[in-house]
Amino acid sequence: MRPPAYLTAAILAMALCIGWLNHRRLEEAQEDLARFAHEVDQREGITSRQLAGLDRNQKRPRPNSLETIKSLVHDCLNFQAGIKPTGMKGESPEEALFYFGYHLQEMVKPLDAEALKMFMAQILEEAEISDAIRQEAITAAFYCLATKSPQTTLDMIGSVASLFKGDRRVYEMVGKPISELADTDPMAALEWILKNSGGPVEFNREQMSHILIRRVARYDPKLAFQIFDKVGFEDIQGGLGAMTENLRTTDQKVALVIAAREYSAVASDDPDRKNVTQAIIRGIAGTYAYGSFNTAREWYESSELSTDEFSDMLRSIGYSHLVSRETGQWLEYLQQKLPAGEATILTRHWMDQWTLDDYEAAGKWLATAAEGPMKNIATKAYAQRIYKYQPETAMQWILMMPPCEQRDSALNEIYLNWPKTDAAGKDAFAKKHGIPE
């Protein structure tokens, strides 16, 4: 689907404004990139001669050649001159720039880390390239470099920060390498976040920490809690919620609950730690919203949730997270897990809402539900909801209940709400059902 023209126009306009602000930013970026590239290469054991290819006559033994880099730079100049790559979409200038960015991302994928740095250096050095195209090229290179050498990407991003002042693309330019590094060296990613927060690279510290902790929680929840402490989230619930967002398997979710309990137990008198397990359980419960009863039940039972934890979890997700085809299963299951009083409250509320949303499905389930107190509670809620529209059907449901509190209560409520203009009908109803006047 083609992106809306207003979106691509807004992106281009923002990029053009950034590039126009000060040509000195480009000069600073060139100087910073060269310095950062040299520092990274020293760490990785790459000589500056190998990196920069300053000997233009030296033939490189691999396809990441200077000629390849020059060809990509030439593509940028051609695009600026109105010559689009073959088959590229984009009718308006804004759309064309949008798709050219994707084109560049595909073209730089085969390049290794060294070649990508060479490409960025060439893009920065080429004075004829507009700032808008320069930003697209740098962004494409950074996205690609992030997957191949995330630490290098983070080390070098400061060198182009001045080109992206106020640009939302910085979120991805920082977030991508943080996400990649989270799987291989999460503490290095954390160190970069803490060290560079508030510096020349404009990023939100807590957002980047969310990306990091979200990935780490999948494979090492104990380490995720260590990172949680070191970050010192202002939004504690947001930090805890991030841990639950990318969990894929029941084992991962059970492991996070166990880690949360251990974390809370370290300082049980600390109110913040005391509520950590509750927040984690609520967050994981939310991942089962909208249709996943069987897998949710597997997690509940594997995590050995206490009655209080299970009750709190159900209250937190609420009826709004259920789907019609599974509501009956939930109603049956909560009868097994909750004390009678709490089960009654939830059954009454969920059955009322289910009837309001899908009375046919609710009625079909009710017809096959096992006899007992839970069915009586559900029947009363169902009959009360449909009585206004289908009084005869509602009465049939009420009278199908065995003599019990729910049956008597339903009949009494109908009697109390009988139209005042029909006194004779009200008296007849009371006599028929043994309701004292």
mmCIF file of C-alpha atoms in Angstrom, residues 29-328:
data_model
loop_
_atom_site.group_PDB
_atom_site.id
_atom_site.type_symbol
_atom_site.label_atom_id
_atom_site.label_comp_id
_atom_site.label_asym_id
_atom_site.label_seq_id
_atom_site.Cartn_x
_atom_site.Cartn_y
_atom_site.Cartn_z
ATOM 1 C CA ALA A 29 29.488 15.678 10.704
ATOM 2 C CA GLN A 30 32.318 15.015 8.259
ATOM 3 C CA GLU A 31 34.911 15.736 10.920
ATOM 4 C CA ASP A 32 33.125 13.731 13.606
ATOM 5 C CA LEU A 33 32.532 10.750 11.335
ATOM 6 C CA ALA A 34 36.183 10.577 10.426
ATOM 7 C CA ARG A 35 37.191 10.724 14.082
ATOM 8 C CA PHE A 36 34.655 8.136 15.217
ATOM 9 C CA ALA A 37 35.490 5.823 12.328
ATOM 10 C CA HIS A 38 39.170 5.988 13.241
ATOM 11 C CA GLU A 39 38.448 5.202 16.906
ATOM 12 C CA VAL A 40 36.210 2.271 16.032
ATOM 13 C CA ASP A 41 38.673 0.903 13.524
ATOM 14 C CA GLN A 42 41.471 1.034 16.049
ATOM 15 C CA ARG A 43 39.330 -1.003 18.397
ATOM 16 C CA GLU A 44 38.442 -3.502 15.676
ATOM 17 C CA GLY A 45 41.957 -3.732 14.299
ATOM 18 C CA ILE A 46 41.225 -2.030 10.980
ATOM 19 C CA THR A 47 43.750 0.459 9.678
ATOM 20 C CA SER A 48 42.638 3.845 8.464
ATOM 21 C CA ARG A 49 44.127 3.047 5.048
ATOM 22 C CA GLN A 50 41.960 -0.062 4.764
ATOM 23 C CA LEU A 51 38.894 1.832 5.903
ATOM 24 C CA ALA A 52 39.018 4.984 3.891
ATOM 25 C CA GLY A 53 40.489 3.554 0.708
ATOM 26 C CA LEU A 54 42.601 6.676 0.354
ATOM 27 C CA ASP A 55 44.713 4.909 -2.201
ATOM 28 C CA ARG A 56 42.174 5.140 -4.970
ATOM 29 C CA ASN A 57 44.336 3.046 -7.305
ATOM 30 C CA GLN A 58 44.497 0.073 -4.940
ATOM 31 C CA LYS A 59 42.336 -2.787 -6.178
ATOM 32 C CA ARG A 60 40.156 -4.233 -3.436
ATOM 33 C CA PRO A 61 39.798 -8.025 -3.354
ATOM 34 C CA ARG A 62 36.089 -8.068 -2.476
ATOM 35 C CA PRO A 63 32.854 -6.685 -3.990
ATOM 36 C CA ASN A 64 32.678 -3.911 -1.339
ATOM 37 C CA SER A 65 34.898 -1.826 -3.559
ATOM 38 C CA LEU A 66 35.348 1.893 -3.873
ATOM 39 C CA GLU A 67 33.726 1.604 -7.296
ATOM 40 C CA THR A 68 30.619 0.134 -5.680
ATOM 41 C CA ILE A 69 30.523 3.000 -3.200
ATOM 42 C CA LYS A 70 30.947 5.542 -5.981
ATOM 43 C CA SER A 71 28.120 3.894 -7.912
ATOM 44 C CA LEU A 72 25.787 4.309 -4.956
ATOM 45 C CA VAL A 73 26.785 7.947 -4.565
ATOM 46 C CA HIS A 74 26.179 8.363 -8.311
ATOM 47 C CA ASP A 75 22.662 6.932 -7.814
ATOM 48 C CA CYS A 76 22.024 9.682 -5.291
ATOM 49 C CA LEU A 77 23.207 12.359 -7.694
ATOM 50 C CA ASN A 78 21.128 10.870 -10.513
ATOM 51 C CA PHE A 79 18.049 10.834 -8.328
ATOM 52 C CA GLN A 80 18.646 14.447 -7.432
ATOM 53 C CA ALA A 81 18.835 15.219 -11.161
ATOM 54 C CA GLY A 82 15.462 13.545 -11.689
ATOM 55 C CA ILE A 83 16.681 10.153 -12.880
ATOM 56 C CA LYS A 84 14.930 7.527 -10.766
ATOM 57 C CA PRO A 85 16.177 3.943 -10.434
ATOM 58 C CA THR A 86 14.431 1.567 -12.831
ATOM 59 C CA GLY A 87 11.043 0.408 -11.559
ATOM 60 C CA MET A 88 11.005 2.666 -8.525
ATOM 61 C CA LYS A 89 7.591 3.947 -7.419
ATOM 62 C CA GLY A 90 6.693 7.494 -6.520
ATOM 63 C CA GLU A 91 4.933 10.023 -8.707
ATOM 64 C CA SER A 92 5.287 13.175 -6.662
ATOM 65 C CA PRO A 93 8.713 14.432 -5.483
ATOM 66 C CA GLU A 94 7.773 13.602 -1.898
ATOM 67 C CA GLU A 95 6.759 10.048 -2.732
ATOM 68 C CA ALA A 96 9.808 9.580 -4.917
ATOM 69 C CA LEU A 97 12.112 10.549 -2.048
ATOM 70 C CA PHE A 98 10.239 8.186 0.262
ATOM 71 C CA TYR A 99 10.718 5.223 -2.095
ATOM 72 C CA PHE A 100 14.283 6.204 -2.911
ATOM 73 C CA GLY A 101 15.092 5.731 0.768
ATOM 74 C CA TYR A 102 13.819 2.160 0.558
ATOM 75 C CA HIS A 103 15.760 1.643 -2.635
ATOM 76 C CA LEU A 104 18.960 2.706 -0.893
ATOM 77 C CA GLN A 105 18.305 0.360 2.008
ATOM 78 C CA GLU A 106 18.122 -2.551 -0.425
ATOM 79 C CA MET A 107 21.224 -1.427 -2.300
ATOM 80 C CA VAL A 108 23.440 -1.118 0.792
ATOM 81 C CA LYS A 109 22.424 -4.482 2.288
ATOM 82 C CA PRO A 110 25.277 -6.420 0.609
ATOM 83 C CA LEU A 111 27.900 -4.016 1.989
ATOM 84 C CA ASP A 112 29.954 -4.991 5.018
ATOM 85 C CA ALA A 113 30.558 -2.665 7.966
ATOM 86 C CA GLU A 114 33.727 -1.188 6.470
ATOM 87 C CA ALA A 115 32.048 -0.444 3.142
ATOM 88 C CA LEU A 116 29.066 1.121 4.864
ATOM 89 C CA LYS A 117 31.348 3.521 6.709
ATOM 90 C CA MET A 118 33.081 4.339 3.420
ATOM 91 C CA PHE A 119 29.697 5.014 1.831
ATOM 92 C CA MET A 120 28.686 7.406 4.613
ATOM 93 C CA ALA A 121 32.011 9.213 4.351
ATOM 94 C CA GLN A 122 31.531 9.667 0.599
ATOM 95 C CA ILE A 123 27.964 10.891 1.078
ATOM 96 C CA LEU A 124 29.117 13.479 3.586
ATOM 97 C CA GLU A 125 31.981 14.608 1.351
ATOM 98 C CA GLU A 126 29.850 15.008 -1.789
ATOM 99 C CA ALA A 127 28.894 18.678 -1.715
ATOM 100 C CA GLU A 128 26.429 18.415 -4.618
ATOM 101 C CA ILE A 129 24.033 16.122 -2.756
ATOM 102 C CA SER A 130 21.060 17.859 -1.140
ATOM 103 C CA ASP A 131 20.576 17.515 2.591
ATOM 104 C CA ALA A 132 17.302 15.639 2.114
ATOM 105 C CA ILE A 133 18.942 12.939 -0.026
ATOM 106 C CA ARG A 134 21.994 12.934 2.209
ATOM 107 C CA GLN A 135 19.777 12.141 5.181
ATOM 108 C CA GLU A 136 18.058 9.310 3.305
ATOM 109 C CA ALA A 137 21.427 7.803 2.400
ATOM 110 C CA ILE A 138 22.858 8.108 5.912
ATOM 111 C CA THR A 139 19.687 6.638 7.408
ATOM 112 C CA ALA A 140 19.779 3.652 5.038
ATOM 113 C CA ALA A 141 23.414 2.998 5.854
ATOM 114 C CA PHE A 142 22.826 3.216 9.602
ATOM 115 C CA TYR A 143 19.893 0.792 9.498
ATOM 116 C CA CYS A 144 22.030 -1.708 7.652
ATOM 117 C CA LEU A 145 25.127 -1.164 9.796
ATOM 118 C CA ALA A 146 23.028 -1.723 12.937
ATOM 119 C CA THR A 147 22.401 -5.344 11.995
ATOM 120 C CA LYS A 148 26.048 -6.038 11.181
ATOM 121 C CA SER A 149 27.879 -4.100 13.869
ATOM 122 C CA PRO A 150 25.486 -2.520 16.391
ATOM 123 C CA GLN A 151 28.216 -1.299 18.732
ATOM 124 C CA THR A 152 29.979 0.446 15.831
ATOM 125 C CA THR A 153 26.685 2.047 14.840
ATOM 126 C CA LEU A 154 26.158 3.468 18.309
ATOM 127 C CA ASP A 155 29.754 4.688 18.485
ATOM 128 C CA MET A 156 29.374 6.532 15.189
ATOM 129 C CA ILE A 157 25.867 7.933 15.445
ATOM 130 C CA GLY A 158 27.108 11.033 17.217
ATOM 131 C CA SER A 159 29.041 11.934 14.090
ATOM 132 C CA VAL A 160 25.845 12.567 12.130
ATOM 133 C CA ALA A 161 23.639 13.754 14.984
ATOM 134 C CA SER A 162 23.863 17.365 13.801
ATOM 135 C CA LEU A 163 22.178 16.390 10.507
ATOM 136 C CA PHE A 164 19.132 15.025 12.315
ATOM 137 C CA LYS A 165 18.255 17.697 14.863
ATOM 138 C CA GLY A 166 14.616 17.244 15.806
ATOM 139 C CA ASP A 167 14.189 14.413 13.284
ATOM 140 C CA ARG A 168 12.065 11.474 14.416
ATOM 141 C CA ARG A 169 14.241 9.089 12.419
ATOM 142 C CA VAL A 170 16.761 9.315 15.235
ATOM 143 C CA TYR A 171 14.463 6.998 17.217
ATOM 144 C CA GLU A 172 15.058 4.208 14.710
ATOM 145 C CA MET A 173 18.699 5.093 14.160
ATOM 146 C CA VAL A 174 19.335 4.607 17.875
ATOM 147 C CA GLY A 175 16.679 2.010 18.602
ATOM 148 C CA LYS A 176 17.771 -0.437 15.910
ATOM 149 C CA PRO A 177 21.358 -0.939 17.151
ATOM 150 C CA ILE A 178 20.156 -0.963 20.782
ATOM 151 C CA SER A 179 17.757 -3.766 19.894
ATOM 152 C CA GLU A 180 20.470 -5.729 18.080
ATOM 153 C CA LEU A 181 23.060 -5.222 20.820
ATOM 154 C CA ALA A 182 20.540 -6.282 23.460
ATOM 155 C CA ASP A 183 20.897 -9.859 22.238
ATOM 156 C CA THR A 184 24.698 -9.959 22.326
ATOM 157 C CA ASP A 185 25.940 -7.415 24.862
ATOM 158 C CA PRO A 186 23.020 -5.845 26.757
ATOM 159 C CA MET A 187 25.219 -4.183 29.367
ATOM 160 C CA ALA A 188 27.145 -2.378 26.613
ATOM 161 C CA ALA A 189 23.828 -1.155 25.232
ATOM 162 C CA LEU A 190 22.797 0.042 28.693
ATOM 163 C CA GLU A 191 26.129 1.797 29.179
ATOM 164 C CA TRP A 192 25.682 3.660 25.880
ATOM 165 C CA ILE A 193 22.156 4.749 26.808
ATOM 166 C CA LEU A 194 23.162 6.055 30.223
ATOM 167 C CA LYS A 195 26.318 7.720 28.938
ATOM 168 C CA ASN A 196 24.734 9.481 25.955
ATOM 169 C CA SER A 197 21.387 10.475 27.434
ATOM 170 C CA GLY A 198 21.065 14.239 27.247
ATOM 171 C CA GLY A 199 23.984 14.522 24.809
ATOM 172 C CA PRO A 200 24.148 15.595 21.165
ATOM 173 C CA VAL A 201 22.197 12.530 19.999
ATOM 174 C CA GLU A 202 18.566 13.392 20.652
ATOM 175 C CA PHE A 203 16.770 10.339 22.013
ATOM 176 C CA ASN A 204 14.400 9.519 24.843
ATOM 177 C CA ARG A 205 16.289 7.629 27.545
ATOM 178 C CA GLU A 206 13.290 5.658 28.783
ATOM 179 C CA GLN A 207 12.141 4.733 25.280
ATOM 180 C CA MET A 208 15.551 3.284 24.441
ATOM 181 C CA SER A 209 15.628 1.499 27.799
ATOM 182 C CA HIS A 210 12.247 -0.021 26.954
ATOM 183 C CA ILE A 211 13.699 -1.434 23.734
ATOM 184 C CA LEU A 212 16.624 -2.906 25.647
ATOM 185 C CA ILE A 213 14.710 -4.390 28.558
ATOM 186 C CA ARG A 214 12.006 -5.748 26.253
ATOM 187 C CA ARG A 215 14.573 -7.878 24.403
ATOM 188 C CA VAL A 216 16.526 -8.987 27.454
ATOM 189 C CA ALA A 217 13.421 -10.151 29.333
ATOM 190 C CA ARG A 218 12.886 -12.812 26.697
ATOM 191 C CA TYR A 219 16.065 -14.720 27.450
ATOM 192 C CA ASP A 220 17.328 -13.495 30.850
ATOM 193 C CA PRO A 221 14.580 -12.022 33.059
ATOM 194 C CA LYS A 222 16.892 -11.748 36.076
ATOM 195 C CA LEU A 223 19.259 -9.586 34.047
ATOM 196 C CA ALA A 224 16.259 -7.570 32.872
ATOM 197 C CA PHE A 225 15.516 -6.662 36.496
ATOM 198 C CA GLN A 226 19.148 -5.676 37.052
ATOM 199 C CA ILE A 227 18.884 -3.342 34.054
ATOM 200 C CA PHE A 228 15.558 -2.087 35.406
ATOM 201 C CA ASP A 229 17.298 -0.999 38.609
ATOM 202 C CA LYS A 230 20.223 0.639 36.814
ATOM 203 C CA VAL A 231 17.984 2.637 34.478
ATOM 204 C CA GLY A 232 15.927 4.043 37.333
ATOM 205 C CA PHE A 233 12.727 4.495 35.336
ATOM 206 C CA GLU A 234 10.646 7.554 36.131
ATOM 207 C CA ASP A 235 7.675 5.637 34.743
ATOM 208 C CA ILE A 236 8.048 2.433 36.750
ATOM 209 C CA GLN A 237 4.917 0.808 35.354
ATOM 210 C CA GLY A 238 6.076 1.576 31.824
ATOM 211 C CA GLY A 239 9.424 -0.108 32.465
ATOM 212 C CA LEU A 240 7.792 -3.206 33.954
ATOM 213 C CA GLY A 241 5.237 -3.305 31.168
ATOM 214 C CA ALA A 242 7.999 -3.267 28.555
ATOM 215 C CA MET A 243 9.359 -6.521 29.992
ATOM 216 C CA THR A 244 6.132 -8.339 29.162
ATOM 217 C CA GLU A 245 5.557 -7.054 25.640
ATOM 218 C CA ASN A 246 7.834 -9.312 23.580
ATOM 219 C CA LEU A 247 7.435 -12.599 25.424
ATOM 220 C CA ARG A 248 6.477 -15.325 22.978
ATOM 221 C CA THR A 249 6.298 -18.631 24.850
ATOM 222 C CA THR A 250 4.710 -19.888 28.047
ATOM 223 C CA ASP A 251 8.175 -20.755 29.380
ATOM 224 C CA GLN A 252 9.339 -17.155 28.898
ATOM 225 C CA LYS A 253 6.303 -15.822 30.721
ATOM 226 C CA VAL A 254 6.639 -18.275 33.592
ATOM 227 C CA ALA A 255 10.341 -17.404 33.921
ATOM 228 C CA LEU A 256 9.531 -13.695 34.146
ATOM 229 C CA VAL A 257 6.952 -14.293 36.897
ATOM 230 C CA ILE A 258 9.510 -16.327 38.865
ATOM 231 C CA ALA A 259 12.140 -13.588 38.410
ATOM 232 C CA ALA A 260 9.616 -10.946 39.511
ATOM 233 C CA ARG A 261 8.825 -12.881 42.693
ATOM 234 C CA GLU A 262 12.529 -13.212 43.486
ATOM 235 C CA TYR A 263 13.075 -9.521 42.806
ATOM 236 C CA SER A 264 10.167 -8.531 45.060
ATOM 237 C CA ALA A 265 11.361 -10.823 47.857
ATOM 238 C CA VAL A 266 14.761 -9.094 48.140
ATOM 239 C CA ALA A 267 13.197 -6.059 49.821
ATOM 240 C CA SER A 268 9.654 -7.037 50.628
ATOM 241 C CA ASP A 269 9.125 -3.903 52.735
ATOM 242 C CA ASP A 270 9.783 -1.669 49.717
ATOM 243 C CA PRO A 271 6.327 -0.759 48.314
ATOM 244 C CA ASP A 272 7.700 -0.384 44.785
ATOM 245 C CA ARG A 273 9.186 -3.883 44.838
ATOM 246 C CA LYS A 274 6.121 -5.310 46.540
ATOM 247 C CA ASN A 275 3.948 -4.347 43.561
ATOM 248 C CA VAL A 276 6.384 -5.563 40.901
ATOM 249 C CA THR A 277 5.009 -9.105 40.699
ATOM 250 C CA GLN A 278 1.468 -7.772 40.445
ATOM 251 C CA ALA A 279 2.452 -5.457 37.582
ATOM 252 C CA ILE A 280 4.264 -8.248 35.734
ATOM 253 C CA ILE A 281 1.320 -10.648 36.064
ATOM 254 C CA ARG A 282 -1.072 -7.977 34.819
ATOM 255 C CA GLY A 283 1.221 -7.167 31.911
ATOM 256 C CA ILE A 284 1.530 -10.807 30.855
ATOM 257 C CA ALA A 285 -2.216 -11.310 31.203
ATOM 258 C CA GLY A 286 -2.698 -8.505 28.707
ATOM 259 C CA THR A 287 -0.723 -10.456 26.104
ATOM 260 C CA TYR A 288 -3.521 -13.041 26.091
ATOM 261 C CA ALA A 289 -6.226 -10.553 25.227
ATOM 262 C CA TYR A 290 -8.684 -11.141 22.414
ATOM 263 C CA GLY A 291 -8.700 -14.880 22.008
ATOM 264 C CA SER A 292 -6.224 -17.213 23.656
ATOM 265 C CA PHE A 293 -7.936 -18.984 26.545
ATOM 266 C CA ASN A 294 -6.092 -22.312 26.311
ATOM 267 C CA THR A 295 -2.609 -20.815 26.210
ATOM 268 C CA ALA A 296 -3.566 -18.358 28.962
ATOM 269 C CA ARG A 297 -4.714 -21.204 31.187
ATOM 270 C CA GLU A 298 -1.438 -23.025 30.538
ATOM 271 C CA TRP A 299 0.476 -19.966 31.750
ATOM 272 C CA TYR A 300 -1.706 -19.464 34.843
ATOM 273 C CA GLU A 301 -1.280 -23.033 35.937
ATOM 274 C CA SER A 302 2.428 -23.249 35.089
ATOM 275 C CA SER A 303 3.069 -20.039 37.029
ATOM 276 C CA GLU A 304 1.126 -21.419 40.000
ATOM 277 C CA LEU A 305 -0.685 -18.150 40.550
ATOM 278 C CA SER A 306 -2.179 -17.760 43.981
ATOM 279 C CA THR A 307 -5.893 -17.117 44.383
ATOM 280 C CA ASP A 308 -5.191 -13.433 45.057
ATOM 281 C CA GLU A 309 -2.898 -13.158 42.012
ATOM 282 C CA PHE A 310 -5.450 -14.877 39.779
ATOM 283 C CA SER A 311 -8.256 -12.670 41.067
ATOM 284 C CA ASP A 312 -6.244 -9.495 40.572
ATOM 285 C CA MET A 313 -5.265 -10.597 37.086
ATOM 286 C CA LEU A 314 -8.897 -11.203 36.077
ATOM 287 C CA ARG A 315 -9.964 -7.812 37.413
ATOM 288 C CA SER A 316 -7.155 -6.123 35.527
ATOM 289 C CA ILE A 317 -7.960 -7.601 32.122
ATOM 290 C CA GLY A 318 -11.738 -7.356 32.516
ATOM 291 C CA TYR A 319 -14.458 -8.424 30.137
ATOM 292 C CA SER A 320 -13.233 -6.050 27.431
ATOM 293 C CA HIS A 321 -10.278 -8.353 26.718
ATOM 294 C CA LEU A 322 -12.434 -11.419 26.092
ATOM 295 C CA VAL A 323 -13.853 -12.681 22.810
ATOM 296 C CA SER A 324 -17.380 -14.027 22.514
ATOM 297 C CA ARG A 325 -16.389 -17.571 21.546
ATOM 298 C CA GLU A 326 -14.295 -17.948 24.716
ATOM 299 C CA THR A 327 -16.396 -16.129 27.314
ATOM 300 C CA GLY A 328 -18.177 -19.316 28.373
#
